[in-house]
Tab-separated table of C-alpha atoms in Angstrom:
chain	number	residue	atom	x	y	z
A	1	MET	CA	-2.967	-10.401	-0.333
A	2	ASN	CA	-1.772	-7.554	-2.539
A	3	THR	CA	1.766	-8.293	-3.724
A	4	SER	CA	2.223	-5.224	-5.945
A	5	LYS	CA	4.290	-3.279	-3.423
A	6	GLU	CA	6.605	-6.206	-2.722
A	7	LEU	CA	6.876	-7.019	-6.437
A	8	ASN	CA	7.850	-3.468	-7.324
A	9	TYR	CA	10.425	-3.423	-4.530
A	10	LYS	CA	11.957	-6.703	-5.673
A	11	LEU	CA	12.117	-5.562	-9.285
A	12	TYR	CA	13.821	-2.344	-8.137
A	13	THR	CA	16.412	-4.167	-6.017
A	14	HIS	CA	17.120	-6.600	-8.863
A	15	LYS	CA	17.813	-3.662	-11.143
A	16	GLU	CA	20.029	-1.957	-8.587
A	17	GLU	CA	21.982	-5.161	-7.940
A	18	GLY	CA	22.327	-5.959	-11.649
A	19	PHE	CA	20.461	-9.244	-11.232
A	20	ILE	CA	19.379	-10.770	-14.563
A	21	ARG	CA	17.332	-13.938	-14.675
A	22	THR	CA	18.335	-16.773	-16.987
A	23	ASP	CA	16.943	-16.139	-20.463
A	24	ILE	CA	13.815	-18.249	-20.939
A	25	LYS	CA	14.866	-19.413	-24.426
A	26	SER	CA	18.181	-20.649	-23.061
A	27	GLU	CA	16.451	-22.323	-20.125
A	28	PHE	CA	13.942	-24.193	-22.264
A	29	SER	CA	16.564	-25.241	-24.804
A	30	ARG	CA	18.109	-27.184	-21.920
A	31	TYR	CA	14.769	-28.837	-21.197
A	32	ASP	CA	14.601	-29.730	-24.898
A	33	ASP	CA	17.944	-31.522	-24.557
A	34	ILE	CA	16.446	-33.577	-21.726
A	35	LYS	CA	13.211	-34.501	-23.483
A	36	PHE	CA	15.034	-35.416	-26.700
A	37	GLY	CA	17.421	-37.657	-24.772
A	38	ASN	CA	20.641	-35.788	-25.539
A	39	VAL	CA	22.486	-37.152	-22.513
A	40	GLU	CA	25.957	-35.844	-23.347
A	41	LYS	CA	24.563	-32.362	-23.963
A	42	VAL	CA	22.717	-32.450	-20.628
A	43	LYS	CA	25.985	-33.368	-18.923
A	44	SER	CA	27.917	-30.566	-20.646
A	45	ASN	CA	25.127	-28.085	-19.869
A	46	PHE	CA	25.281	-28.874	-16.176
A	47	LYS	CA	29.061	-28.716	-16.135
A	48	GLU	CA	28.756	-25.102	-17.282
A	49	ILE	CA	25.899	-24.339	-14.875
A	50	ARG	CA	27.947	-25.615	-11.920
A	51	LYS	CA	30.622	-22.974	-12.541
A	52	ASP	CA	28.197	-20.311	-11.314
A	53	TYR	CA	25.163	-22.252	-10.173
A	54	TYR	CA	23.186	-19.370	-8.651
A	55	LYS	CA	23.627	-16.994	-11.588
A	56	GLY	CA	20.220	-16.041	-12.969
A	57	LYS	CA	18.314	-17.866	-10.223
A	58	GLY	CA	15.970	-16.178	-7.789
A	59	VAL	CA	16.319	-16.615	-4.040
A	60	LEU	CA	13.385	-18.791	-2.946
A	61	SER	CA	14.493	-19.186	0.676
A	62	THR	CA	17.076	-17.631	2.971
A	63	ASN	CA	17.978	-21.183	4.009
A	64	PRO	CA	20.555	-22.382	1.412
A	65	VAL	CA	19.465	-26.026	1.488
A	66	ARG	CA	15.758	-25.165	1.299
A	67	ASN	CA	16.461	-22.678	-1.493
A	68	ASN	CA	18.045	-25.404	-3.628
A	69	ILE	CA	15.280	-27.873	-2.804
A	70	TYR	CA	12.696	-25.404	-4.073
A	71	HIS	CA	14.669	-25.004	-7.314
A	72	LEU	CA	14.782	-28.796	-7.669
A	73	VAL	CA	11.017	-29.037	-7.154
A	74	VAL	CA	10.377	-26.440	-9.865
A	75	SER	CA	12.794	-28.166	-12.234
A	76	ALA	CA	11.328	-31.618	-11.529
A	77	GLY	CA	7.827	-30.403	-12.348
A	78	ILE	CA	8.854	-28.843	-15.652
A	79	ILE	CA	11.013	-31.798	-16.710
A	80	ALA	CA	8.242	-34.297	-15.951
A	81	ARG	CA	5.771	-32.292	-18.024
A	82	VAL	CA	8.020	-31.839	-21.068
A	83	CYS	CA	8.944	-35.529	-21.014
A	84	VAL	CA	5.273	-36.557	-20.818
A	85	ASP	CA	4.600	-34.288	-23.810
A	86	GLU	CA	7.367	-36.132	-25.678
A	87	GLY	CA	5.951	-39.566	-24.881
A	88	MET	CA	7.182	-40.677	-21.453
A	89	PRO	CA	4.376	-42.504	-19.608
A	90	HIS	CA	2.588	-40.162	-17.219
A	91	ASP	CA	3.018	-42.402	-14.160
A	92	GLU	CA	6.711	-42.957	-14.850
A	93	ALA	CA	7.480	-39.249	-15.270
A	94	TYR	CA	5.691	-38.054	-12.150
A	95	THR	CA	6.785	-40.955	-9.968
A	96	LEU	CA	10.393	-40.299	-10.985
A	97	SER	CA	10.040	-36.600	-10.131
A	98	ASP	CA	8.509	-37.587	-6.752
A	99	ILE	CA	11.530	-39.805	-6.041
A	100	TYR	CA	13.965	-36.944	-6.545
A	101	ILE	CA	11.884	-34.478	-4.540
A	102	ARG	CA	11.756	-36.914	-1.598
A	103	ARG	CA	15.507	-37.508	-1.853
A	104	ALA	CA	16.083	-33.749	-1.878
A	105	ASP	CA	13.876	-33.344	1.173
A	106	ILE	CA	16.356	-35.297	3.310
A	107	SER	CA	19.484	-33.662	1.883
A	108	LYS	CA	21.766	-31.964	4.400
A	109	THR	CA	23.792	-29.556	2.258
A	110	PRO	CA	23.173	-27.271	-0.741
A	111	GLU	CA	25.776	-29.261	-2.713
A	112	GLU	CA	23.840	-32.506	-2.166
A	113	VAL	CA	20.765	-30.933	-3.758
A	114	ILE	CA	22.763	-29.594	-6.718
A	115	ASP	CA	24.147	-33.112	-7.249
A	116	LEU	CA	20.580	-34.444	-7.175
A	117	ILE	CA	19.439	-31.912	-9.771
A	118	GLU	CA	22.212	-33.037	-12.101
A	119	GLU	CA	21.425	-36.717	-11.470
A	120	MET	CA	17.721	-36.089	-12.100
A	121	GLN	CA	18.328	-34.331	-15.414
A	122	ILE	CA	20.654	-37.080	-16.643
A	123	ASP	CA	18.228	-39.780	-15.452
A	124	PHE	CA	15.283	-38.268	-17.358
A	125	ALA	CA	17.419	-37.680	-20.461
A	126	SER	CA	18.749	-41.247	-20.397
A	127	ARG	CA	15.238	-42.657	-20.139
A	128	MET	CA	14.038	-40.460	-22.999
A	129	ARG	CA	16.987	-41.558	-25.146
A	130	GLU	CA	16.166	-45.209	-24.546
A	131	GLN	CA	12.485	-44.658	-25.251
A	132	ARG	CA	13.182	-42.899	-28.552
A	133	LYS	CA	15.549	-45.659	-29.683
A	134	ILE	CA	13.244	-48.496	-28.669
A	135	ASN	CA	10.533	-46.998	-30.851
A	136	THR	CA	12.843	-46.533	-33.819
A	137	PHE	CA	15.915	-48.775	-34.013
A	138	SER	CA	16.887	-52.416	-33.704
A	139	ILE	CA	19.018	-53.439	-30.745
A	140	HIS	CA	22.233	-53.555	-32.834
A	141	VAL	CA	21.727	-50.038	-34.180
A	142	ARG	CA	20.776	-48.760	-30.706
A	143	HIS	CA	24.001	-50.194	-29.303
A	144	ALA	CA	26.020	-48.672	-32.139
A	145	ILE	CA	24.481	-45.213	-31.646
A	146	ASP	CA	25.232	-45.366	-27.920
A	147	TYR	CA	28.806	-46.349	-28.681
A	148	ILE	CA	29.201	-43.525	-31.196
A	149	TYR	CA	28.017	-40.853	-28.755
A	150	ASP	CA	30.109	-42.288	-25.923
A	151	HIS	CA	33.265	-42.306	-28.088
A	152	LEU	CA	33.011	-39.142	-30.179
A	153	ASN	CA	36.623	-38.341	-29.329
A	154	GLU	CA	37.855	-41.528	-30.992
A	155	PRO	CA	38.314	-42.510	-34.654
A	156	LEU	CA	35.402	-44.871	-35.320
A	157	THR	CA	34.767	-47.066	-38.342
A	158	MET	CA	31.856	-49.093	-39.622
A	159	LYS	CA	33.886	-52.313	-39.286
A	160	GLN	CA	34.726	-51.505	-35.675
A	161	LEU	CA	31.044	-51.045	-34.809
A	162	ALA	CA	30.094	-54.204	-36.729
A	163	ASP	CA	32.750	-56.165	-34.830
A	164	ILE	CA	31.442	-54.871	-31.491
A	165	GLU	CA	27.966	-56.095	-32.438
A	166	LYS	CA	29.430	-59.341	-33.838
A	167	LEU	CA	27.778	-58.754	-37.213
A	168	ASN	CA	29.019	-59.120	-40.749
A	169	PRO	CA	30.231	-55.616	-41.779
A	170	SER	CA	28.210	-55.629	-45.007
A	171	TYR	CA	25.018	-56.659	-43.193
A	172	PHE	CA	25.595	-54.144	-40.391
A	173	SER	CA	26.247	-51.332	-42.883
A	174	LYS	CA	22.979	-52.004	-44.724
A	175	LEU	CA	21.027	-52.327	-41.461
A	176	PHE	CA	22.426	-49.068	-40.075
A	177	SER	CA	21.734	-47.135	-43.280
A	178	LYS	CA	18.205	-48.529	-43.555
A	179	GLU	CA	17.251	-47.574	-39.998
A	180	THR	CA	19.031	-44.206	-39.649
A	181	GLY	CA	18.955	-42.960	-43.231
A	182	ASP	CA	22.732	-42.357	-43.129
A	183	ASN	CA	25.781	-44.490	-43.694
A	184	VAL	CA	27.936	-44.991	-40.594
A	185	LYS	CA	30.641	-42.509	-41.593
A	186	SER	CA	28.113	-39.764	-42.317
A	187	TYR	CA	26.189	-40.456	-39.085
A	188	ILE	CA	29.350	-40.221	-36.991
A	189	LEU	CA	30.353	-36.922	-38.592
A	190	LYS	CA	26.880	-35.458	-38.076
A	191	ALA	CA	26.936	-36.594	-34.435
A	192	LYS	CA	30.275	-34.835	-33.936
A	193	LEU	CA	29.106	-31.641	-35.648
A	194	THR	CA	25.776	-31.548	-33.800
A	195	THR	CA	27.664	-31.884	-30.519
A	196	ALA	CA	30.076	-29.181	-31.675
A	197	ARG	CA	27.170	-26.794	-32.276
A	198	HIS	CA	25.985	-27.304	-28.709
A	199	MET	CA	29.488	-26.807	-27.323
A	200	LEU	CA	29.933	-23.607	-29.325
A	201	ALA	CA	26.586	-22.238	-28.197
A	202	ASP	CA	26.677	-23.233	-24.544
A	203	THR	CA	30.297	-23.471	-23.406
A	204	ASP	CA	33.435	-21.355	-23.528
A	205	TYR	CA	35.730	-24.116	-24.798
A	206	ASN	CA	38.022	-22.794	-27.511
A	207	LEU	CA	37.886	-24.237	-31.010
A	208	ALA	CA	41.055	-26.269	-30.643
A	209	ASP	CA	39.713	-27.980	-27.512
A	210	ILE	CA	36.385	-28.724	-29.213
A	211	ALA	CA	38.181	-30.188	-32.230
A	212	ILE	CA	40.319	-32.442	-30.025
A	213	SER	CA	37.420	-33.528	-27.800
A	214	LEU	CA	35.440	-34.608	-30.868
A	215	GLY	CA	38.274	-36.541	-32.479
A	216	PHE	CA	39.094	-34.238	-35.392
A	217	SER	CA	42.674	-34.453	-36.616
A	218	SER	CA	43.127	-30.695	-36.289
A	219	GLN	CA	41.267	-27.434	-35.737
A	220	SER	CA	41.421	-26.723	-39.470
A	221	ALA	CA	39.844	-30.121	-40.237
A	222	PHE	CA	37.068	-29.353	-37.746
A	223	THR	CA	36.502	-25.899	-39.266
A	224	ALA	CA	36.378	-27.305	-42.807
A	225	ALA	CA	33.844	-29.999	-41.843
A	226	PHE	CA	31.721	-27.499	-39.904
A	227	ARG	CA	31.740	-24.994	-42.776
A	228	LYS	CA	30.757	-27.678	-45.298
A	229	GLU	CA	27.822	-28.852	-43.161
A	230	TYR	CA	26.498	-25.478	-41.948
A	231	ASN	CA	27.869	-22.991	-44.486
A	232	CYS	CA	29.601	-20.917	-41.813
A	233	THR	CA	32.692	-21.208	-39.654
A	234	PRO	CA	32.537	-22.342	-36.015
A	235	GLY	CA	33.682	-18.885	-34.910
A	236	LYS	CA	30.878	-17.115	-36.768
A	237	PHE	CA	28.339	-19.622	-35.472
A	238	ARG	CA	29.465	-18.956	-31.889
A	239	ASN	CA	29.278	-15.181	-32.357
A	240	ASN	CA	25.662	-15.533	-33.487
A	241	SER	CA	24.635	-18.226	-31.024
A	242	GLY	CA	23.818	-16.061	-28.028
A	243	PHE	CA	26.581	-17.416	-25.783
A	244	GLY	CA	28.131	-13.971	-25.891
A	245	ILE	CA	31.676	-14.849	-26.855
A	246	ILE	CA	33.508	-12.827	-29.462
A	247	SER	CA	35.752	-15.296	-31.209
A	248	HIS	CA	38.348	-14.891	-33.920
A	249	GLU	CA	39.290	-18.579	-33.864
A	250	GLU	CA	37.933	-19.415	-37.278
């Protein structure tokens, strides 16, 4: 079947309607967050996507539920493949994608399918995070890293983490530094700043909100730490990140 005529018509109508597909670099950066196990980033990504879920997505069916199911199927296939490439066992990745496709197949509303897509992305990311840690860190350091990322908005100390793991602070400090290559204080700051980069690039939160959400004492303290680490201000980073926000909040 020759699809050229239909293709040209669709491309014309997209242009007339101002329809722009999601940029492929942006799309695959989100798949990278899943395969590298960045659970919090996956959650924040989807929070932004939900605000205008259909923006940049093609219409795959005139039936709203079926349309979303098709998008889930496409997403499940890509996620399974990128996670296999990053080390997830082949059977686990494809069986997990099959589970979500079958669950989507019995969904009754478009919103149910969107919820499933979010759950699927977080599920894959969580499994990838655990797999990467199991291959790299001891159980105490894995627990500490989880705690750090789950409490980035709080003031954390090495002693606090050692107490949670019921370890001598000196022993815990040496263990953490040996396995991660950073002392606890430095690791926490880098975790906050890495998360800040993602928030600047992929969300419209203002700098003050980002600073507060990541536990900085003030916006100026956040800006100073960001500038020291990346040699530019958060505002300049956002302007150059591709999110399309012109910011003067430096």
